[in-house]
Amino acid sequence: KNEVEQSPQNLTAQEGEFITINCSYSVGISALHWLQQHPGGGIVSLFMLSSGKKKHGRLIATINIQEKHSSLHITASHPRDSAVYICAVRSWVNYGGSQGNLIFGKGTKLSVKP
Amino acid sequence: DSGVTQTPKHLITATGQRVTLRCSPRSGDLSVYWYQQSLDQGLQFLIQYYNGEERAKGNILERFSAQQFPDLHSELNLSSLELGDSALYFCASSLGNEQFFGPGTRLTVL
């Protein structure tokens, strides 16, 4: 079982739709990151959060520490939002030698059609 | 542009060979992290350096090693390469908790 699970794995949406990507984790964390990876491979950090909610433009990220769950929402989706969205957690415990370092989900591949 | 640079962008080599990947962190960042992204495993943490010292080790093979130099750039050395080492290798840098990723080096082992 992966320590960080994302759903769905693949998501196709029409331009303008509201999109939600979910992330559940099973370890204690100090922070959760949402990353965006474009088809060319580059990774951009979208959010880092440890509680509550953050908003940046059309992107909103929420986290519920008690439920060990986070969501990434995209409002008014656009074809340029097409990318892989990766959830990563910074664990408190020494997991595979990566104490305090990031444990990644497998990613959600989003395709937004015009 | 994250401010983190990686060279080379692409590398094609043969099994058994040795390669060196280079990373220059953002100005002022003291930590450098190395990650491997393969099709079947996703992103995995390899190793972290902080101000020249190894800080944490993840799933890094014994055939792989890294170092961070006094000017804070870092190199990841991969030796006795196998087909399964083909992957994207990212470095990231940070001053605090937020990490900034480089564009990656795509390694293909034939």
PDB file of C-alpha atoms in Angstrom:
ATOM      1  CA  LYS A   1       0.000   0.000   0.000  1.00  0.00           C
ATOM      2  CA  ASN A   2       1.329   3.437  -0.928  1.00  0.00           C
ATOM      3  CA  GLU A   3       1.636   5.991   1.828  1.00  0.00           C
ATOM      4  CA  VAL A   4       0.214   8.655  -0.518  1.00  0.00           C
ATOM      5  CA  GLU A   5      -2.758   7.786  -2.699  1.00  0.00           C
ATOM      6  CA  GLN A   6      -4.230  10.045  -5.360  1.00  0.00           C
ATOM      7  CA  SER A   7      -7.506   9.817  -7.200  1.00  0.00           C
ATOM      8  CA  PRO A   8      -8.419   9.738  -9.926  1.00  0.00           C
ATOM      9  CA  GLN A   9      -5.366   8.492 -11.836  1.00  0.00           C
ATOM     10  CA  ASN A  10      -6.652  10.025 -15.063  1.00  0.00           C
ATOM     11  CA  LEU A  11      -9.152  12.803 -15.573  1.00  0.00           C
ATOM     12  CA  THR A  12     -10.581  14.277 -18.759  1.00  0.00           C
ATOM     13  CA  ALA A  13     -12.622  17.451 -18.541  1.00  0.00           C
ATOM     14  CA  GLN A  14     -14.219  19.966 -20.849  1.00  0.00           C
ATOM     15  CA  GLU A  15     -12.950  23.529 -20.786  1.00  0.00           C
ATOM     16  CA  GLY A  16     -14.709  25.507 -18.092  1.00  0.00           C
ATOM     17  CA  GLU A  17     -15.462  22.560 -15.808  1.00  0.00           C
ATOM     18  CA  PHE A  18     -14.686  22.536 -12.092  1.00  0.00           C
ATOM     19  CA  ILE A  19     -12.064  19.901 -11.306  1.00  0.00           C
ATOM     20  CA  THR A  20     -11.191  18.144  -8.062  1.00  0.00           C
ATOM     21  CA  ILE A  21      -8.165  15.927  -7.446  1.00  0.00           C
ATOM     22  CA  ASN A  22      -7.917  14.065  -4.178  1.00  0.00           C
ATOM     23  CA  CYS A  23      -4.967  12.975  -2.072  1.00  0.00           C
ATOM     24  CA  SER A  24      -5.045  10.692   0.982  1.00  0.00           C
ATOM     25  CA  TYR A  25      -2.041   9.824   3.092  1.00  0.00           C
ATOM     26  CA  SER A  26      -1.383   7.400   5.923  1.00  0.00           C
ATOM     27  CA  VAL A  27       1.646   8.916   7.700  1.00  0.00           C
ATOM     28  CA  GLY A  28       1.932  11.836  10.071  1.00  0.00           C
ATOM     29  CA  ILE A  29       2.992  14.891   8.153  1.00  0.00           C
ATOM     30  CA  SER A  30       4.357  18.348   8.718  1.00  0.00           C
ATOM     31  CA  ALA A  31       3.292  19.663   5.317  1.00  0.00           C
ATOM     32  CA  LEU A  32       1.660  18.659   2.058  1.00  0.00           C
ATOM     33  CA  HIS A  33       2.696  19.855  -1.363  1.00  0.00           C
ATOM     34  CA  TRP A  34       0.829  19.997  -4.648  1.00  0.00           C
ATOM     35  CA  LEU A  35       3.069  19.917  -7.701  1.00  0.00           C
ATOM     36  CA  GLN A  36       2.308  20.336 -11.383  1.00  0.00           C
ATOM     37  CA  GLN A  37       4.294  18.500 -14.024  1.00  0.00           C
ATOM     38  CA  HIS A  38       3.908  19.647 -17.602  1.00  0.00           C
ATOM     39  CA  PRO A  39       4.162  17.334 -20.611  1.00  0.00           C
ATOM     40  CA  GLY A  40       7.727  18.550 -21.158  1.00  0.00           C
ATOM     41  CA  GLY A  41       8.627  17.139 -17.742  1.00  0.00           C
ATOM     42  CA  GLY A  42       9.241  20.274 -15.686  1.00  0.00           C
ATOM     43  CA  ILE A  43       7.847  20.341 -12.130  1.00  0.00           C
ATOM     44  CA  VAL A  44       6.338  23.434 -10.562  1.00  0.00           C
ATOM     45  CA  SER A  45       5.381  23.741  -6.915  1.00  0.00           C
ATOM     46  CA  LEU A  46       1.772  24.962  -6.687  1.00  0.00           C
ATOM     47  CA  PHE A  47       1.068  24.889  -2.969  1.00  0.00           C
ATOM     48  CA  MET A  48       2.615  23.939   0.322  1.00  0.00           C
ATOM     49  CA  LEU A  49       0.109  23.700   3.167  1.00  0.00           C
ATOM     50  CA  SER A  50      -0.125  22.313   6.662  1.00  0.00           C
ATOM     51  CA  SER A  51      -3.677  23.361   7.539  1.00  0.00           C
ATOM     52  CA  GLY A  52      -6.788  24.959   6.106  1.00  0.00           C
ATOM     53  CA  LYS A  53      -6.969  26.294   2.607  1.00  0.00           C
ATOM     54  CA  LYS A  54      -4.873  28.233   0.114  1.00  0.00           C
ATOM     55  CA  LYS A  55      -5.919  29.930  -3.114  1.00  0.00           C
ATOM     56  CA  HIS A  56      -3.873  31.091  -6.059  1.00  0.00           C
ATOM     57  CA  GLY A  57      -5.763  32.322  -9.071  1.00  0.00           C
ATOM     58  CA  ARG A  58      -8.084  29.541 -10.233  1.00  0.00           C
ATOM     59  CA  LEU A  59      -6.416  26.954  -8.012  1.00  0.00           C
ATOM     60  CA  ILE A  60      -7.550  26.113  -4.501  1.00  0.00           C
ATOM     61  CA  ALA A  61      -5.933  23.582  -2.178  1.00  0.00           C
ATOM     62  CA  THR A  62      -7.458  22.320   1.053  1.00  0.00           C
ATOM     63  CA  ILE A  63      -6.219  19.962   3.716  1.00  0.00           C
ATOM     64  CA  ASN A  64      -7.934  18.125   6.558  1.00  0.00           C
ATOM     65  CA  ILE A  65      -5.240  16.941   8.956  1.00  0.00           C
ATOM     66  CA  GLN A  66      -7.613  14.835  11.068  1.00  0.00           C
ATOM     67  CA  GLU A  67      -8.878  12.948   8.028  1.00  0.00           C
ATOM     68  CA  LYS A  68      -5.421  12.864   6.371  1.00  0.00           C
ATOM     69  CA  HIS A  69      -6.874  14.162   3.145  1.00  0.00           C
ATOM     70  CA  SER A  70      -6.226  17.019   0.757  1.00  0.00           C
ATOM     71  CA  SER A  71      -7.960  18.245  -2.371  1.00  0.00           C
ATOM     72  CA  LEU A  72      -6.811  20.373  -5.266  1.00  0.00           C
ATOM     73  CA  HIS A  73      -9.562  22.244  -7.087  1.00  0.00           C
ATOM     74  CA  ILE A  74      -9.328  24.000 -10.422  1.00  0.00           C
ATOM     75  CA  THR A  75     -12.120  26.399 -11.276  1.00  0.00           C
ATOM     76  CA  ALA A  76     -12.985  27.316 -14.873  1.00  0.00           C
ATOM     77  CA  SER A  77     -10.514  24.772 -16.239  1.00  0.00           C
ATOM     78  CA  HIS A  78      -8.568  25.573 -19.394  1.00  0.00           C
ATOM     79  CA  PRO A  79      -6.589  23.405 -21.832  1.00  0.00           C
ATOM     80  CA  ARG A  80      -3.376  24.935 -20.499  1.00  0.00           C
ATOM     81  CA  ASP A  81      -4.178  23.260 -17.148  1.00  0.00           C
ATOM     82  CA  SER A  82      -3.500  19.898 -18.811  1.00  0.00           C
ATOM     83  CA  ALA A  83      -0.669  18.350 -16.827  1.00  0.00           C
ATOM     84  CA  VAL A  84       0.092  15.739 -14.195  1.00  0.00           C
ATOM     85  CA  TYR A  85      -0.733  16.900 -10.671  1.00  0.00           C
ATOM     86  CA  ILE A  86       1.314  15.298  -7.927  1.00  0.00           C
ATOM     87  CA  CYS A  87       0.596  15.276  -4.217  1.00  0.00           C
ATOM     88  CA  ALA A  88       3.624  14.946  -1.916  1.00  0.00           C
ATOM     89  CA  VAL A  89       3.822  14.846   1.866  1.00  0.00           C
ATOM     90  CA  ARG A  90       6.629  15.734   4.210  1.00  0.00           C
ATOM     91  CA  SER A  91       6.553  12.988   6.814  1.00  0.00           C
ATOM     92  CA  TRP A  92       7.401  13.427  10.499  1.00  0.00           C
ATOM     93  CA  VAL A  93       8.711   9.877  10.775  1.00  0.00           C
ATOM     94  CA  ASN A  94      11.724   8.209   9.281  1.00  0.00           C
ATOM     95  CA  TYR A  95      10.251   6.486   6.274  1.00  0.00           C
ATOM     96  CA  GLY A  96      12.716   4.623   4.095  1.00  0.00           C
ATOM     97  CA  GLY A  97      15.410   7.017   5.209  1.00  0.00           C
ATOM     98  CA  SER A  98      13.466  10.023   4.065  1.00  0.00           C
ATOM     99  CA  GLN A  99      12.688  11.618   7.414  1.00  0.00           C
ATOM    100  CA  GLY A 100      11.396  15.083   6.740  1.00  0.00           C
ATOM    101  CA  ASN A 101      11.658  14.597   3.003  1.00  0.00           C
ATOM    102  CA  LEU A 102       8.941  14.203   0.442  1.00  0.00           C
ATOM    103  CA  ILE A 103       6.891  11.083  -0.243  1.00  0.00           C
ATOM    104  CA  PHE A 104       5.055  11.321  -3.548  1.00  0.00           C
ATOM    105  CA  GLY A 105       1.760  10.105  -4.892  1.00  0.00           C
ATOM    106  CA  LYS A 106       1.651   8.560  -8.353  1.00  0.00           C
ATOM    107  CA  GLY A 107       0.058  11.647  -9.858  1.00  0.00           C
ATOM    108  CA  THR A 108      -3.215  12.496 -11.586  1.00  0.00           C
ATOM    109  CA  LYS A 109      -3.052  13.073 -15.318  1.00  0.00           C
ATOM    110  CA  LEU A 110      -5.471  15.850 -16.259  1.00  0.00           C
ATOM    111  CA  SER A 111      -6.516  16.561 -19.818  1.00  0.00           C
ATOM    112  CA  VAL A 112      -8.781  19.548 -20.481  1.00  0.00           C
ATOM    113  CA  LYS A 113     -10.439  19.565 -23.879  1.00  0.00           C
ATOM    114  CA  PRO A 114     -11.424  22.818 -25.627  1.00  0.00           C
TER     115      PRO A 114
ATOM    116  CA  ASP B   1      11.893  29.417 -14.388  1.00  0.00           C
ATOM    117  CA  SER B   2      12.600  28.070 -10.895  1.00  0.00           C
ATOM    118  CA  GLY B   3      16.180  29.313 -10.796  1.00  0.00           C
ATOM    119  CA  VAL B   4      17.489  25.749 -10.453  1.00  0.00           C
ATOM    120  CA  THR B   5      19.576  24.542 -13.384  1.00  0.00           C
ATOM    121  CA  GLN B   6      20.454  21.010 -14.377  1.00  0.00           C
ATOM    122  CA  THR B   7      22.826  19.728 -16.997  1.00  0.00           C
ATOM    123  CA  PRO B   8      22.716  17.926 -19.271  1.00  0.00           C
ATOM    124  CA  LYS B   9      19.063  17.928 -20.370  1.00  0.00           C
ATOM    125  CA  HIS B  10      19.386  14.571 -22.063  1.00  0.00           C
ATOM    126  CA  LEU B  11      21.915  11.798 -21.698  1.00  0.00           C
ATOM    127  CA  ILE B  12      22.075   8.565 -23.655  1.00  0.00           C
ATOM    128  CA  THR B  13      24.572   5.956 -22.619  1.00  0.00           C
ATOM    129  CA  ALA B  14      25.170   2.221 -22.533  1.00  0.00           C
ATOM    130  CA  THR B  15      24.838  -0.340 -19.771  1.00  0.00           C
ATOM    131  CA  GLY B  16      27.858  -0.540 -17.517  1.00  0.00           C
ATOM    132  CA  GLN B  17      28.839   3.069 -18.052  1.00  0.00           C
ATOM    133  CA  ARG B  18      29.141   5.891 -15.523  1.00  0.00           C
ATOM    134  CA  VAL B  19      27.557   9.343 -15.805  1.00  0.00           C
ATOM    135  CA  THR B  20      27.506  12.543 -13.783  1.00  0.00           C
ATOM    136  CA  LEU B  21      24.486  14.798 -13.490  1.00  0.00           C
ATOM    137  CA  ARG B  22      24.944  18.364 -12.345  1.00  0.00           C
ATOM    138  CA  CYS B  23      22.652  20.696 -10.433  1.00  0.00           C
ATOM    139  CA  SER B  24      23.024  24.372  -9.551  1.00  0.00           C
ATOM    140  CA  PRO B  25      20.602  25.503  -6.831  1.00  0.00           C
ATOM    141  CA  ARG B  26      18.808  28.825  -6.617  1.00  0.00           C
ATOM    142  CA  SER B  27      20.983  31.599  -5.299  1.00  0.00           C
ATOM    143  CA  GLY B  28      20.967  31.467  -1.502  1.00  0.00           C
ATOM    144  CA  ASP B  29      19.464  27.975  -1.190  1.00  0.00           C
ATOM    145  CA  LEU B  30      21.563  25.696   1.016  1.00  0.00           C
ATOM    146  CA  SER B  31      19.699  22.409   0.502  1.00  0.00           C
ATOM    147  CA  VAL B  32      19.837  20.285  -2.630  1.00  0.00           C
ATOM    148  CA  TYR B  33      17.670  17.223  -3.138  1.00  0.00           C
ATOM    149  CA  TRP B  34      17.912  14.562  -5.823  1.00  0.00           C
ATOM    150  CA  TYR B  35      14.891  12.639  -7.088  1.00  0.00           C
ATOM    151  CA  GLN B  36      14.394   9.863  -9.599  1.00  0.00           C
ATOM    152  CA  GLN B  37      11.216   9.596 -11.658  1.00  0.00           C
ATOM    153  CA  SER B  38      10.681   6.357 -13.520  1.00  0.00           C
ATOM    154  CA  LEU B  39       7.557   5.201 -15.319  1.00  0.00           C
ATOM    155  CA  ASP B  40       6.805   2.379 -12.899  1.00  0.00           C
ATOM    156  CA  GLN B  41       7.921   3.916  -9.593  1.00  0.00           C
ATOM    157  CA  GLY B  42       6.936   7.565  -9.933  1.00  0.00           C
ATOM    158  CA  LEU B  43       8.982  10.174  -8.092  1.00  0.00           C
ATOM    159  CA  GLN B  44      11.320   8.889  -5.411  1.00  0.00           C
ATOM    160  CA  PHE B  45      13.616  10.757  -3.079  1.00  0.00           C
ATOM    161  CA  LEU B  46      17.267   9.770  -3.449  1.00  0.00           C
ATOM    162  CA  ILE B  47      19.398  12.023  -1.263  1.00  0.00           C
ATOM    163  CA  GLN B  48      19.609  15.454   0.336  1.00  0.00           C
ATOM    164  CA  TYR B  49      22.593  17.696   0.997  1.00  0.00           C
ATOM    165  CA  TYR B  50      22.639  20.760   3.198  1.00  0.00           C
ATOM    166  CA  ASN B  51      25.496  23.215   2.956  1.00  0.00           C
ATOM    167  CA  GLY B  52      27.915  20.542   1.787  1.00  0.00           C
ATOM    168  CA  GLU B  53      26.893  17.813   4.203  1.00  0.00           C
ATOM    169  CA  GLU B  54      24.717  14.792   3.524  1.00  0.00           C
ATOM    170  CA  ARG B  55      21.457  15.368   5.420  1.00  0.00           C
ATOM    171  CA  ALA B  56      19.209  12.446   4.473  1.00  0.00           C
ATOM    172  CA  LYS B  57      19.259   9.362   2.295  1.00  0.00           C
ATOM    173  CA  GLY B  58      16.292   7.757   0.607  1.00  0.00           C
ATOM    174  CA  ASN B  59      16.085   4.878  -1.826  1.00  0.00           C
ATOM    175  CA  ILE B  60      19.488   5.491  -3.352  1.00  0.00           C
ATOM    176  CA  LEU B  61      21.349   2.529  -4.778  1.00  0.00           C
ATOM    177  CA  GLU B  62      24.935   1.826  -3.727  1.00  0.00           C
ATOM    178  CA  ARG B  63      25.963   2.366  -7.370  1.00  0.00           C
ATOM    179  CA  PHE B  64      24.805   5.969  -7.026  1.00  0.00           C
ATOM    180  CA  SER B  65      26.568   8.690  -5.080  1.00  0.00           C
ATOM    181  CA  ALA B  66      26.293  12.423  -4.748  1.00  0.00           C
ATOM    182  CA  GLN B  67      28.142  15.368  -3.327  1.00  0.00           C
ATOM    183  CA  GLN B  68      27.636  19.069  -2.772  1.00  0.00           C
ATOM    184  CA  PHE B  69      30.538  21.378  -3.398  1.00  0.00           C
ATOM    185  CA  PRO B  70      31.574  24.553  -1.524  1.00  0.00           C
ATOM    186  CA  ASP B  71      29.809  26.695  -4.148  1.00  0.00           C
ATOM    187  CA  LEU B  72      26.672  24.633  -3.315  1.00  0.00           C
ATOM    188  CA  HIS B  73      26.277  23.013  -6.701  1.00  0.00           C
ATOM    189  CA  SER B  74      25.729  19.286  -6.541  1.00  0.00           C
ATOM    190  CA  GLU B  75      26.571  16.293  -8.663  1.00  0.00           C
ATOM    191  CA  LEU B  76      24.874  12.900  -8.803  1.00  0.00           C
ATOM    192  CA  ASN B  77      27.114  10.094 -10.008  1.00  0.00           C
ATOM    193  CA  LEU B  78      25.532   6.960 -11.427  1.00  0.00           C
ATOM    194  CA  SER B  79      27.803   4.013 -12.135  1.00  0.00           C
ATOM    195  CA  SER B  80      27.528   0.491 -13.564  1.00  0.00           C
ATOM    196  CA  LEU B  81      24.385   1.672 -15.274  1.00  0.00           C
ATOM    197  CA  GLU B  82      21.547  -0.748 -15.919  1.00  0.00           C
ATOM    198  CA  LEU B  83      18.562  -0.515 -18.253  1.00  0.00           C
ATOM    199  CA  GLY B  84      16.347   0.097 -15.239  1.00  0.00           C
ATOM    200  CA  ASP B  85      18.238   3.277 -14.367  1.00  0.00           C
ATOM    201  CA  SER B  86      16.616   5.000 -17.346  1.00  0.00           C
ATOM    202  CA  ALA B  87      14.555   7.775 -15.800  1.00  0.00           C
ATOM    203  CA  LEU B  88      14.158  11.480 -15.289  1.00  0.00           C
ATOM    204  CA  TYR B  89      16.443  12.776 -12.563  1.00  0.00           C
ATOM    205  CA  PHE B  90      15.385  15.973 -10.852  1.00  0.00           C
ATOM    206  CA  CYS B  91      17.175  18.099  -8.387  1.00  0.00           C
ATOM    207  CA  ALA B  92      15.458  20.635  -6.195  1.00  0.00           C
ATOM    208  CA  SER B  93      16.753  23.295  -3.876  1.00  0.00           C
ATOM    209  CA  SER B  94      15.342  25.030  -0.845  1.00  0.00           C
ATOM    210  CA  LEU B  95      16.154  27.454   1.913  1.00  0.00           C
ATOM    211  CA  GLY B  96      13.091  26.597   4.018  1.00  0.00           C
ATOM    212  CA  ASN B  97      10.487  23.901   3.436  1.00  0.00           C
ATOM    213  CA  GLU B  98       9.383  24.859  -0.066  1.00  0.00           C
ATOM    214  CA  GLN B  99      11.365  23.130  -2.782  1.00  0.00           C
ATOM    215  CA  PHE B 100      12.079  24.499  -6.243  1.00  0.00           C
ATOM    216  CA  PHE B 101      12.636  21.931  -8.947  1.00  0.00           C
ATOM    217  CA  GLY B 102      15.075  21.985 -11.801  1.00  0.00           C
ATOM    218  CA  PRO B 103      14.045  20.989 -15.333  1.00  0.00           C
ATOM    219  CA  GLY B 104      15.441  17.486 -14.961  1.00  0.00           C
ATOM    220  CA  THR B 105      17.929  15.306 -16.809  1.00  0.00           C
ATOM    221  CA  ARG B 106      16.476  12.529 -18.923  1.00  0.00           C
ATOM    222  CA  LEU B 107      18.794   9.518 -18.772  1.00  0.00           C
ATOM    223  CA  THR B 108      18.417   6.732 -21.292  1.00  0.00           C
ATOM    224  CA  VAL B 109      20.473   3.599 -20.809  1.00  0.00           C
ATOM    225  CA  LEU B 110      20.660   1.390 -23.906  1.00  0.00           C
TER     226      LEU B 110
END
